[in-house]
Tab-separated table of C-alpha atoms in Angstrom:
chain	number	residue	atom	x	y	z
A	128	MET	CA	22.500	-37.989	-30.817
A	129	ALA	CA	23.522	-36.880	-26.862
A	130	THR	CA	25.998	-38.124	-25.777
A	131	LEU	CA	26.206	-39.181	-21.972
A	132	LYS	CA	28.672	-36.020	-21.212
A	133	ASP	CA	26.610	-33.894	-22.775
A	134	ILE	CA	22.945	-34.935	-20.495
A	135	LEU	CA	25.543	-34.668	-17.538
A	136	ARG	CA	26.149	-30.876	-18.000
A	137	GLN	CA	22.265	-30.599	-18.809
A	138	ILE	CA	21.755	-32.149	-15.976
A	139	GLY	CA	24.250	-30.223	-13.765
A	140	ALA	CA	22.069	-27.037	-15.452
A	141	VAL	CA	18.703	-28.095	-15.194
A	142	LYS	CA	19.504	-28.641	-10.662
A	143	LYS	CA	21.052	-25.091	-10.685
A	144	THR	CA	18.159	-23.074	-12.085
A	145	LYS	CA	15.934	-25.515	-9.900
A	146	GLN	CA	18.237	-24.009	-6.642
A	147	ILE	CA	17.499	-20.269	-7.755
A	148	THR	CA	14.019	-20.871	-8.009
A	149	ARG	CA	14.079	-23.131	-5.330
A	150	ALA	CA	15.753	-20.174	-3.089
A	151	MET	CA	13.329	-17.159	-4.820
A	152	ASN	CA	10.237	-18.807	-4.166
A	153	MET	CA	11.708	-19.032	-0.611
A	154	VAL	CA	12.463	-15.157	-0.110
A	155	ALA	CA	9.240	-15.215	-1.912
A	156	ALA	CA	7.632	-16.533	0.680
A	157	SER	CA	9.081	-14.939	3.644
A	158	LYS	CA	8.694	-11.128	1.869
A	159	LEU	CA	4.782	-11.772	1.221
A	160	ARG	CA	4.329	-12.479	5.332
A	161	GLY	CA	5.871	-9.437	6.039
A	162	ALA	CA	3.464	-7.956	3.377
A	163	GLN	CA	0.559	-9.352	4.529
A	164	SER	CA	1.341	-8.757	7.191
A	165	LYS	CA	1.466	-5.354	6.785
A	166	MET	CA	-2.089	-5.597	4.181
A	167	GLU	CA	-3.783	-6.936	7.570
A	168	SER	CA	-2.426	-4.721	10.454
A	169	PHE	CA	-3.693	-2.011	7.806
A	170	GLU	CA	-6.833	-3.348	7.550
A	171	PRO	CA	-8.589	-1.519	10.782
A	172	TYR	CA	-8.111	1.356	9.827
A	173	ALA	CA	-9.285	1.143	6.173
A	174	SER	CA	-12.336	-0.091	8.045
A	175	LYS	CA	-13.171	2.083	10.673
A	176	PHE	CA	-12.374	4.896	7.547
A	177	VAL	CA	-15.177	3.503	4.955
A	178	GLU	CA	-17.541	3.145	8.379
A	179	VAL	CA	-16.505	7.142	9.859
A	180	LEU	CA	-16.966	8.593	6.395
A	181	GLY	CA	-20.545	6.543	5.527
A	182	ASN	CA	-21.854	8.005	7.974
A	183	LEU	CA	-20.761	10.887	7.315
A	184	ALA	CA	-21.265	11.487	3.893
A	185	SER	CA	-25.099	9.982	4.133
A	186	GLY	CA	-26.400	13.122	6.409
A	187	ILE	CA	-24.818	15.270	4.115
A	188	GLU	CA	-25.477	17.117	0.313
A	189	LYS	CA	-23.387	15.975	-2.524
A	190	ASP	CA	-22.414	18.971	-3.287
A	191	ILE	CA	-19.988	20.595	-1.410
A	192	HIS	CA	-17.099	19.726	-2.913
A	193	PRO	CA	-15.337	19.699	-6.679
A	194	LEU	CA	-14.427	16.401	-5.603
A	195	LEU	CA	-18.167	15.235	-4.772
A	196	ILE	CA	-19.112	16.178	-8.072
A	197	LYS	CA	-19.893	14.801	-11.650
A	198	LYS	CA	-17.768	17.059	-13.906
A	199	GLU	CA	-20.450	17.333	-16.628
A	200	ASN	CA	-18.068	17.324	-20.624
A	201	VAL	CA	-14.915	13.977	-19.245
A	202	SER	CA	-12.472	14.560	-21.641
A	203	ARG	CA	-9.087	13.986	-19.734
A	204	ILE	CA	-8.809	10.052	-17.938
A	205	GLU	CA	-5.787	9.955	-15.903
A	206	LEU	CA	-5.236	5.990	-14.643
A	207	LEU	CA	-2.543	4.741	-11.969
A	208	HIS	CA	-1.426	2.052	-12.728
A	209	PHE	CA	1.019	-0.532	-9.927
A	210	SER	CA	2.528	-2.727	-11.449
A	211	GLY	CA	5.396	-5.212	-10.539
A	212	ASP	CA	8.904	-3.857	-9.933
A	213	ARG	CA	10.451	-7.569	-10.980
A	214	GLY	CA	9.846	-10.002	-13.389
A	215	LEU	CA	9.696	-13.565	-12.972
A	216	CYS	CA	6.458	-14.037	-11.456
A	217	GLY	CA	4.238	-15.079	-13.282
A	218	SER	CA	1.622	-13.144	-15.506
A	219	PHE	CA	0.811	-11.451	-12.717
A	220	ASN	CA	2.675	-8.076	-14.507
A	221	THR	CA	1.414	-8.980	-18.226
A	222	ASN	CA	-1.854	-8.946	-16.638
A	223	LEU	CA	-1.779	-5.668	-15.247
A	224	ILE	CA	-0.489	-4.352	-18.143
A	225	ALA	CA	-3.090	-6.051	-20.700
A	226	ARG	CA	-6.302	-5.701	-18.908
A	227	ALA	CA	-4.610	-1.098	-18.681
A	228	GLU	CA	-3.638	-1.181	-22.583
A	229	LYS	CA	-7.173	-3.121	-23.377
A	230	TRP	CA	-9.142	-0.465	-20.377
A	231	ILE	CA	-7.256	2.503	-22.352
A	232	LYS	CA	-7.839	1.763	-25.937
A	233	GLU	CA	-11.292	1.702	-25.256
A	234	ARG	CA	-11.463	4.558	-23.600
A	235	GLN	CA	-9.703	5.427	-26.319
A	236	ALA	CA	-11.412	4.469	-29.330
A	237	ASN	CA	-14.639	6.769	-27.268
A	238	GLY	CA	-12.603	10.085	-27.620
A	239	LEU	CA	-11.270	10.343	-24.805
A	240	GLN	CA	-7.109	11.788	-23.873
A	241	CYS	CA	-5.728	9.761	-21.730
A	242	SER	CA	-2.500	9.508	-18.903
A	243	MET	CA	-1.340	7.963	-16.623
A	244	THR	CA	0.707	7.475	-14.170
A	245	THR	CA	2.931	4.324	-13.586
A	246	VAL	CA	3.922	2.639	-10.430
A	247	GLY	CA	5.926	-1.239	-10.686
A	248	LYS	CA	9.118	-0.593	-13.462
A	249	LYS	CA	7.335	-3.165	-15.419
A	250	GLY	CA	4.074	-0.632	-16.079
A	251	ARG	CA	6.457	2.127	-16.286
A	252	ASP	CA	9.650	0.447	-19.451
A	253	TYR	CA	5.975	-0.700	-21.494
A	254	PHE	CA	3.159	2.120	-21.968
A	255	LYS	CA	6.749	4.245	-22.220
A	256	LYS	CA	7.020	3.306	-25.753
A	257	ARG	CA	3.438	3.158	-26.631
A	258	ASP	CA	1.327	6.600	-27.217
A	259	ILE	CA	0.122	7.790	-24.027
A	260	ASN	CA	1.414	10.083	-21.946
A	261	MET	CA	3.039	9.539	-18.743
A	262	VAL	CA	2.042	12.473	-16.382
A	263	GLU	CA	4.747	11.066	-13.521
A	264	SER	CA	5.920	7.207	-12.812
A	265	HIS	CA	7.933	6.014	-9.798
A	266	VAL	CA	9.904	2.629	-9.182
A	267	ASN	CA	11.606	1.122	-6.388
A	268	LEU	CA	8.599	2.338	-3.908
A	269	TYR	CA	7.420	-1.093	-2.723
A	270	GLY	CA	8.497	-2.537	0.381
A	271	ASN	CA	8.925	1.301	1.774
A	272	VAL	CA	5.403	3.236	1.217
A	273	ASP	CA	5.030	6.129	4.364
A	274	ILE	CA	1.828	7.630	4.256
A	275	SER	CA	3.379	11.015	3.836
A	276	PHE	CA	4.099	9.997	0.087
A	277	ILE	CA	0.882	8.882	-0.782
A	278	ASN	CA	0.052	12.025	0.982
A	279	THR	CA	1.681	13.900	-1.392
A	280	MET	CA	0.749	11.920	-4.252
A	281	THR	CA	-2.830	12.285	-3.342
A	282	SER	CA	-2.060	16.145	-3.275
A	283	SER	CA	-0.943	16.156	-6.665
A	284	PHE	CA	-3.741	13.919	-8.423
A	285	ILE	CA	-6.633	16.866	-6.329
A	286	ALA	CA	-4.390	20.216	-7.822
A	287	ARG	CA	-4.898	19.104	-10.623
A	288	TYR	CA	-8.087	18.008	-10.892
A	289	MET	CA	-9.148	21.192	-9.002
A	290	ALA	CA	-6.704	23.313	-12.160
A	291	ASP	CA	-9.432	21.032	-14.035
A	292	GLU	CA	-6.416	19.163	-16.565
A	293	VAL	CA	-8.039	16.221	-15.729
A	294	ASP	CA	-11.965	15.297	-15.056
A	295	GLU	CA	-11.135	11.658	-14.543
A	296	VAL	CA	-8.494	9.490	-12.570
A	297	TYR	CA	-9.147	6.122	-12.036
A	298	MET	CA	-6.204	3.631	-10.521
A	299	MET	CA	-6.118	0.099	-11.601
A	300	TYR	CA	-4.064	-2.430	-9.658
A	301	SER	CA	-3.216	-6.225	-8.108
A	302	ARG	CA	-6.229	-7.104	-5.475
A	303	PHE	CA	-4.902	-10.031	-3.869
A	304	ILE	CA	-8.063	-12.456	-3.679
A	305	SER	CA	-6.209	-15.409	-1.650
A	306	MET	CA	-2.085	-17.211	-2.329
A	307	ALA	CA	-3.798	-19.081	-6.453
A	308	ARG	CA	-6.013	-15.396	-6.974
A	309	GLN	CA	-4.810	-12.187	-7.509
A	310	GLU	CA	-7.537	-9.555	-9.550
A	311	PRO	CA	-6.167	-7.154	-11.594
A	312	THR	CA	-9.298	-4.841	-10.268
A	313	LEU	CA	-10.268	-1.042	-11.633
A	314	VAL	CA	-10.961	1.339	-8.379
A	315	LYS	CA	-12.265	5.502	-9.273
A	316	LEU	CA	-10.329	7.680	-7.666
A	317	ILE	CA	-11.544	10.887	-8.491
A	318	PRO	CA	-14.775	12.424	-8.411
A	319	ILE	CA	-15.016	10.522	-5.388
A	320	GLU	CA	-17.765	8.311	-4.874
A	321	PRO	CA	-18.385	8.258	-0.732
A	322	PRO	CA	-19.681	5.056	1.199
A	323	THR	CA	-22.633	5.111	1.416
A	324	ALA	CA	-23.928	3.502	4.830
A	325	GLY	CA	-25.956	0.127	4.193
A	326	ASP	CA	-29.059	-0.069	6.162
A	327	GLY	CA	-31.668	2.529	8.385
A	328	GLU	CA	-30.266	1.861	11.780
A	329	GLY	CA	-26.351	3.627	10.507
A	330	LYS	CA	-27.845	6.877	8.793
A	331	SER	CA	-30.226	7.438	12.230
A	332	ALA	CA	-26.607	6.937	14.520
A	333	ALA	CA	-25.306	9.550	12.121
A	334	ALA	CA	-27.758	11.934	13.102
A	335	ASP	CA	-26.676	12.170	16.403
A	336	TYR	CA	-22.899	12.585	16.426
A	337	LEU	CA	-21.743	16.035	18.200
A	338	TYR	CA	-19.153	16.841	14.501
A	339	GLU	CA	-16.559	19.979	14.832
A	340	PRO	CA	-16.124	21.724	12.774
A	341	GLY	CA	-19.312	20.553	11.263
A	342	PRO	CA	-20.380	17.824	9.231
A	343	ALA	CA	-20.047	19.389	5.767
A	344	GLU	CA	-15.691	20.640	7.105
A	345	LEU	CA	-15.133	17.132	8.213
A	346	LEU	CA	-16.588	15.659	4.970
A	347	ILE	CA	-13.638	18.243	3.312
A	348	GLU	CA	-11.424	17.569	5.872
A	349	LEU	CA	-11.581	13.952	5.794
A	350	LEU	CA	-12.026	13.901	1.194
A	351	PRO	CA	-8.365	13.395	0.392
A	352	LYS	CA	-7.332	11.179	3.292
A	353	ASN	CA	-10.230	9.255	1.696
A	354	ILE	CA	-7.848	8.568	-1.538
A	355	SER	CA	-4.957	8.158	0.239
A	356	VAL	CA	-6.410	5.804	1.531
A	357	GLN	CA	-7.622	4.227	-1.275
A	358	ILE	CA	-3.969	4.683	-2.852
A	359	LEU	CA	-2.584	2.558	0.313
A	360	ASN	CA	-4.412	-0.256	0.715
A	361	ALA	CA	-4.356	-0.447	-3.474
A	362	PHE	CA	0.271	-0.373	-2.745
A	363	LEU	CA	0.034	-2.983	-0.073
A	364	GLN	CA	-2.644	-4.909	-1.634
A	365	ASN	CA	-0.400	-5.102	-5.291
A	366	GLU	CA	2.755	-6.051	-3.401
A	367	THR	CA	1.209	-9.079	-1.526
A	368	SER	CA	-0.060	-10.175	-4.650
A	369	GLU	CA	2.989	-9.608	-6.214
A	370	HIS	CA	4.869	-12.029	-4.141
A	371	ALA	CA	2.745	-14.837	-3.474
A	372	ALA	CA	2.621	-14.777	-8.078
A	373	ARG	CA	6.426	-15.216	-8.026
A	374	MET	CA	5.829	-17.891	-5.288
A	375	ALA	CA	3.203	-19.654	-6.988
A	376	ALA	CA	5.700	-18.753	-10.410
A	377	MET	CA	8.704	-20.325	-8.810
A	378	ASP	CA	7.107	-22.726	-6.855
A	379	ASN	CA	5.982	-24.027	-10.347
A	380	ALA	CA	8.959	-23.758	-11.892
A	381	SER	CA	10.729	-25.873	-9.710
A	382	LYS	CA	8.317	-28.774	-10.589
A	383	ASN	CA	9.225	-28.182	-13.330
A	384	CYS	CA	13.117	-28.815	-13.237
A	385	SER	CA	12.459	-31.726	-11.155
A	386	GLU	CA	10.052	-33.464	-13.716
A	387	LEU	CA	12.856	-32.153	-16.221
A	388	ILE	CA	15.661	-33.176	-14.010
A	389	GLU	CA	13.859	-36.576	-14.113
A	390	SER	CA	14.088	-37.549	-17.824
A	391	LEU	CA	17.979	-36.563	-18.309
A	392	THR	CA	18.357	-39.081	-15.897
A	393	LEU	CA	16.289	-42.048	-17.198
A	394	ALA	CA	17.942	-40.597	-20.200
A	395	TYR	CA	21.911	-40.299	-19.281
A	396	ASN	CA	21.107	-43.870	-17.763
A	397	LYS	CA	19.933	-45.016	-20.889
A	398	ALA	CA	22.927	-44.257	-22.663
A	399	ARG	CA	24.722	-45.386	-20.708
A	400	GLN	CA	23.715	-48.898	-20.191
A	401	ALA	CA	23.013	-49.332	-24.178
A	402	ALA	CA	27.459	-47.872	-24.445
A	403	ILE	CA	28.311	-50.183	-21.909
A	404	THR	CA	25.746	-53.386	-23.683
A	405	ALA	CA	27.812	-52.109	-26.835
A	406	GLU	CA	31.307	-52.852	-24.699
A	407	LEU	CA	30.332	-56.273	-23.833
A	408	MET	CA	29.594	-56.730	-27.154
A	409	ASP	CA	32.340	-56.397	-27.703
A	410	ILE	CA	34.488	-58.141	-26.010
A	411	VAL	CA	32.668	-60.809	-25.784
A	412	GLY	CA	32.318	-61.225	-29.647
A	413	GLY	CA	36.738	-60.328	-29.703
A	414	ALA	CA	36.886	-63.343	-27.148
A	415	GLU	CA	34.313	-65.521	-29.368
A	416	ALA	CA	36.601	-64.853	-31.729
A	417	LEU	CA	40.446	-65.844	-30.452
A	418	LYS	CA	38.311	-69.321	-28.936
A	419	LYS	CA	38.133	-69.620	-33.122
A	420	ALA	CA	41.382	-68.832	-34.373
B	605	MET	CA	-12.994	6.128	38.397
B	606	GLU	CA	-15.393	4.622	35.643
B	607	LYS	CA	-13.212	2.782	32.490
B	608	LEU	CA	-13.357	3.728	28.451
B	609	HIS	CA	-12.306	2.416	25.543
B	610	LEU	CA	-9.383	4.052	23.884
B	611	GLU	CA	-7.735	2.876	20.799
B	612	VAL	CA	-5.340	4.852	18.174
B	613	VAL	CA	-5.015	3.445	14.876
B	614	THR	CA	-2.959	3.855	12.645
B	615	PRO	CA	-2.071	2.711	8.344
B	616	ALA	CA	1.056	0.959	10.384
B	617	ASN	CA	-0.535	-1.100	12.709
B	618	ILE	CA	-3.438	-0.713	16.044
B	619	MET	CA	-1.039	1.592	18.939
B	620	VAL	CA	-2.874	1.661	21.483
B	621	SER	CA	-5.831	-0.559	22.964
B	622	GLN	CA	-6.812	-0.437	26.374
B	623	ASP	CA	-8.990	0.651	29.028
B	624	VAL	CA	-8.881	4.632	30.246
B	625	ASP	CA	-10.068	6.660	32.606
B	626	ILE	CA	-9.824	10.237	30.632
B	627	VAL	CA	-8.387	10.727	27.119
B	628	VAL	CA	-7.462	14.748	26.647
B	629	ALA	CA	-7.270	14.850	22.213
B	630	PRO	CA	-6.612	18.165	20.249
B	631	GLY	CA	-9.119	18.782	18.233
B	632	SER	CA	-10.038	21.079	15.263
B	633	ILE	CA	-11.243	23.677	17.023
B	634	GLY	CA	-9.258	23.107	19.927
B	635	GLU	CA	-8.637	20.575	22.932
B	636	PHE	CA	-11.895	18.132	23.630
B	637	GLY	CA	-11.619	16.015	27.287
B	638	VAL	CA	-13.452	12.423	27.151
B	639	LEU	CA	-14.679	10.552	29.951
B	640	LYS	CA	-16.664	7.901	30.163
B	641	SER	CA	-20.656	8.292	28.740
B	642	HIS	CA	-19.384	10.695	26.503
B	643	ALA	CA	-22.432	12.786	23.494
B	644	ARG	CA	-21.336	10.276	21.067
B	645	PHE	CA	-19.228	12.224	18.636
B	646	LEU	CA	-16.576	12.737	15.851
B	647	SER	CA	-14.128	15.411	15.974
B	648	GLY	CA	-10.943	15.856	13.328
B	649	ILE	CA	-7.725	15.998	14.941
B	650	VAL	CA	-4.505	18.170	14.666
B	651	PRO	CA	-0.988	17.624	14.635
B	652	GLY	CA	-0.694	17.769	18.747
B	653	GLU	CA	-0.240	16.097	21.596
B	654	LEU	CA	-2.834	13.315	22.782
B	655	ARG	CA	-2.595	12.178	26.265
B	656	TYR	CA	-4.895	9.799	28.141
B	657	THR	CA	-4.987	8.077	31.864
B	658	ALA	CA	-4.735	5.256	33.256
B	659	ASP	CA	-4.716	4.223	37.224
B	660	ASN	CA	-3.051	7.482	38.235
B	661	LYS	CA	-0.023	7.239	34.903
B	662	THR	CA	-0.579	9.679	32.562
B	663	GLU	CA	0.180	8.581	29.293
B	664	TYR	CA	1.932	10.968	25.902
B	665	LEU	CA	1.331	10.082	22.155
B	666	SER	CA	2.432	12.790	19.450
B	667	VAL	CA	-0.108	12.176	16.764
B	668	THR	CA	-0.492	13.830	13.146
B	669	SER	CA	-3.564	14.959	11.724
B	670	GLY	CA	-6.113	12.370	11.740
B	671	PHE	CA	-9.528	12.061	13.562
B	672	ALA	CA	-11.502	10.796	16.541
B	673	GLU	CA	-15.039	9.101	16.714
B	674	ILE	CA	-17.150	8.201	20.280
B	675	SER	CA	-19.489	6.879	20.941
B	676	ASP	CA	-20.644	3.599	22.850
B	677	ASP	CA	-17.261	5.213	25.419
B	678	ARG	CA	-15.663	3.720	22.665
B	679	VAL	CA	-12.613	6.880	21.800
B	680	SER	CA	-11.299	5.446	18.176
B	681	ILE	CA	-8.298	7.592	17.104
B	682	LEU	CA	-6.861	7.540	13.384
B	683	VAL	CA	-3.982	9.519	12.782
B	684	ASP	CA	-1.315	9.317	9.992
B	685	ALA	CA	1.004	8.222	12.553
B	686	ALA	CA	1.036	8.136	16.076
B	687	GLU	CA	4.177	7.627	18.949
B	688	LYS	CA	4.782	7.305	22.407
B	689	ALA	CA	6.465	10.108	24.542
B	690	GLU	CA	9.267	7.013	25.462
B	691	GLU	CA	10.167	6.574	21.863
B	692	ILE	CA	10.425	10.001	21.202
B	693	ASP	CA	13.612	10.406	20.171
B	694	ILE	CA	14.457	13.694	20.523
B	695	ASP	CA	18.153	14.147	18.591
B	696	ARG	CA	16.379	12.823	15.363
B	697	ALA	CA	13.311	15.502	16.034
B	698	LYS	CA	16.050	17.981	17.087
B	699	ARG	CA	17.983	17.614	14.184
B	700	ALA	CA	15.432	17.591	12.114
B	701	MET	CA	14.012	20.421	13.252
B	702	GLU	CA	17.765	22.873	12.841
B	703	ARG	CA	17.137	20.671	9.204
B	704	ALA	CA	13.864	22.052	8.524
B	705	SER	CA	14.432	25.454	10.367
B	706	GLU	CA	17.242	26.187	8.226
B	707	ARG	CA	15.086	25.016	4.616
B	708	LEU	CA	12.857	28.457	6.045
B	709	ALA	CA	15.757	30.744	6.572
B	710	LYS	CA	16.835	30.292	3.054
B	711	ASP	CA	14.299	30.198	1.075
B	712	ARG	CA	11.839	32.168	2.088
B	713	GLY	CA	8.946	34.239	0.039
B	714	ALA	CA	8.596	30.980	-2.861
B	715	ALA	CA	5.590	29.968	-1.430
B	716	ASP	CA	6.731	26.122	-3.014
B	717	ILE	CA	6.151	23.392	-2.226
B	718	ASP	CA	9.106	22.071	0.137
B	719	PHE	CA	8.428	25.723	1.335
B	720	LEU	CA	5.014	24.470	2.690
B	721	ARG	CA	7.004	20.300	3.531
B	722	ALA	CA	9.721	22.504	6.108
B	723	GLU	CA	7.184	24.218	7.833
B	724	VAL	CA	5.306	20.932	8.658
B	725	ALA	CA	8.177	19.376	9.003
B	726	LEU	CA	9.088	22.096	11.678
B	727	LYS	CA	6.105	21.660	13.484
B	728	ARG	CA	5.716	18.426	13.509
B	729	ALA	CA	9.221	18.291	15.416
B	730	MET	CA	8.248	21.078	17.685
B	731	MET	CA	5.269	18.494	18.315
B	732	ARG	CA	7.413	16.014	18.951
B	733	ILE	CA	10.247	17.030	21.223
B	734	LYS	CA	7.616	18.997	23.535
B	735	VAL	CA	5.469	15.812	24.017
B	736	ALA	CA	9.164	14.298	24.499
B	737	GLN	CA	10.175	15.864	27.115
B	738	LYS	CA	6.890	15.465	29.126
B	739	VAL	CA	8.223	12.399	29.787
B	740	LYS	CA	11.434	13.413	30.757
């Protein structure tokens, strides 16, 4: 049986753990606010971009640019995979990695060659040891992504697509739905499937624009940008999701610590009471014995 | 003068959102100006100087590449980055320019990515200096 001292030591340890998880919870909360506001300020840019691209693409033949044309024989695909740089965020990284691995296994079973570009330490560490060709891996990027870095990523994808090194590019990241829900999401990056302008009204509006240079040239200019916009969106969403997941995980951990402390304190008090009772019995027993003598 | 609404949007923020009299922007095939009741118009934007006038005061912005959409007296300019002239750090821009031109001088002819990047950096730095000097 655990002695009083043992229990006391355990309580101390759990309390320290709780302090750490509480602190991590608060750090995640403040980082989450930052990431979320970044995500929100990107929103107007992204939605305007998609709107314009949709308008533009609706009036144009699909075969003006290789980025828009589906290749007939798809044998090599690439996955741009996002994961966190750090752990202790519940099932966030595990979910992303498991989804990606399952997806790749399915593709490989169909005879496709898969390669990967990873963002985030956790994904890199996991897939490094697997039988997958890792093209590039980026770590420690979250929090200070800038558009010029993303543009270089985009142009490397496009260059490899044009050089026939890869036939399709996909991207997997964790979409931020709410504080309690983040979902691994798969998006096709290349070839581009342009967003379609929703209703007939949008199409007639597209018709009476003046274009400078012509609509086709403009679309070609905007296509690589479209990829960058999507990648940047993935970055921001993934970052926000990670902080939200960590916050929830650390909140849970702190709660568990409190419960543990409570039950340990109960055990401690019981043991203390038992010790006192035993001592009293001893004294009373001793006194009785003396009286008789 | 009748106003139109200008919005300069970057991935990081909305730089400008206000009613202005005139906007002059660096389009793909040349600078263009926009007044009220402009036709619906879509143009690429190349790195350069964007200026607008509101209440007889002209503001200058240095912008990178992107595009502009004009419809119903709203001008939306979407660019990778934009900077107001008075916020540009001239010393930093000058240092960046020196660095870029050094790099260009060193390995001229090597047509690799670094070379292209240095060229772009040089252009950007020169543009920022030019725009910044407008307000001095």
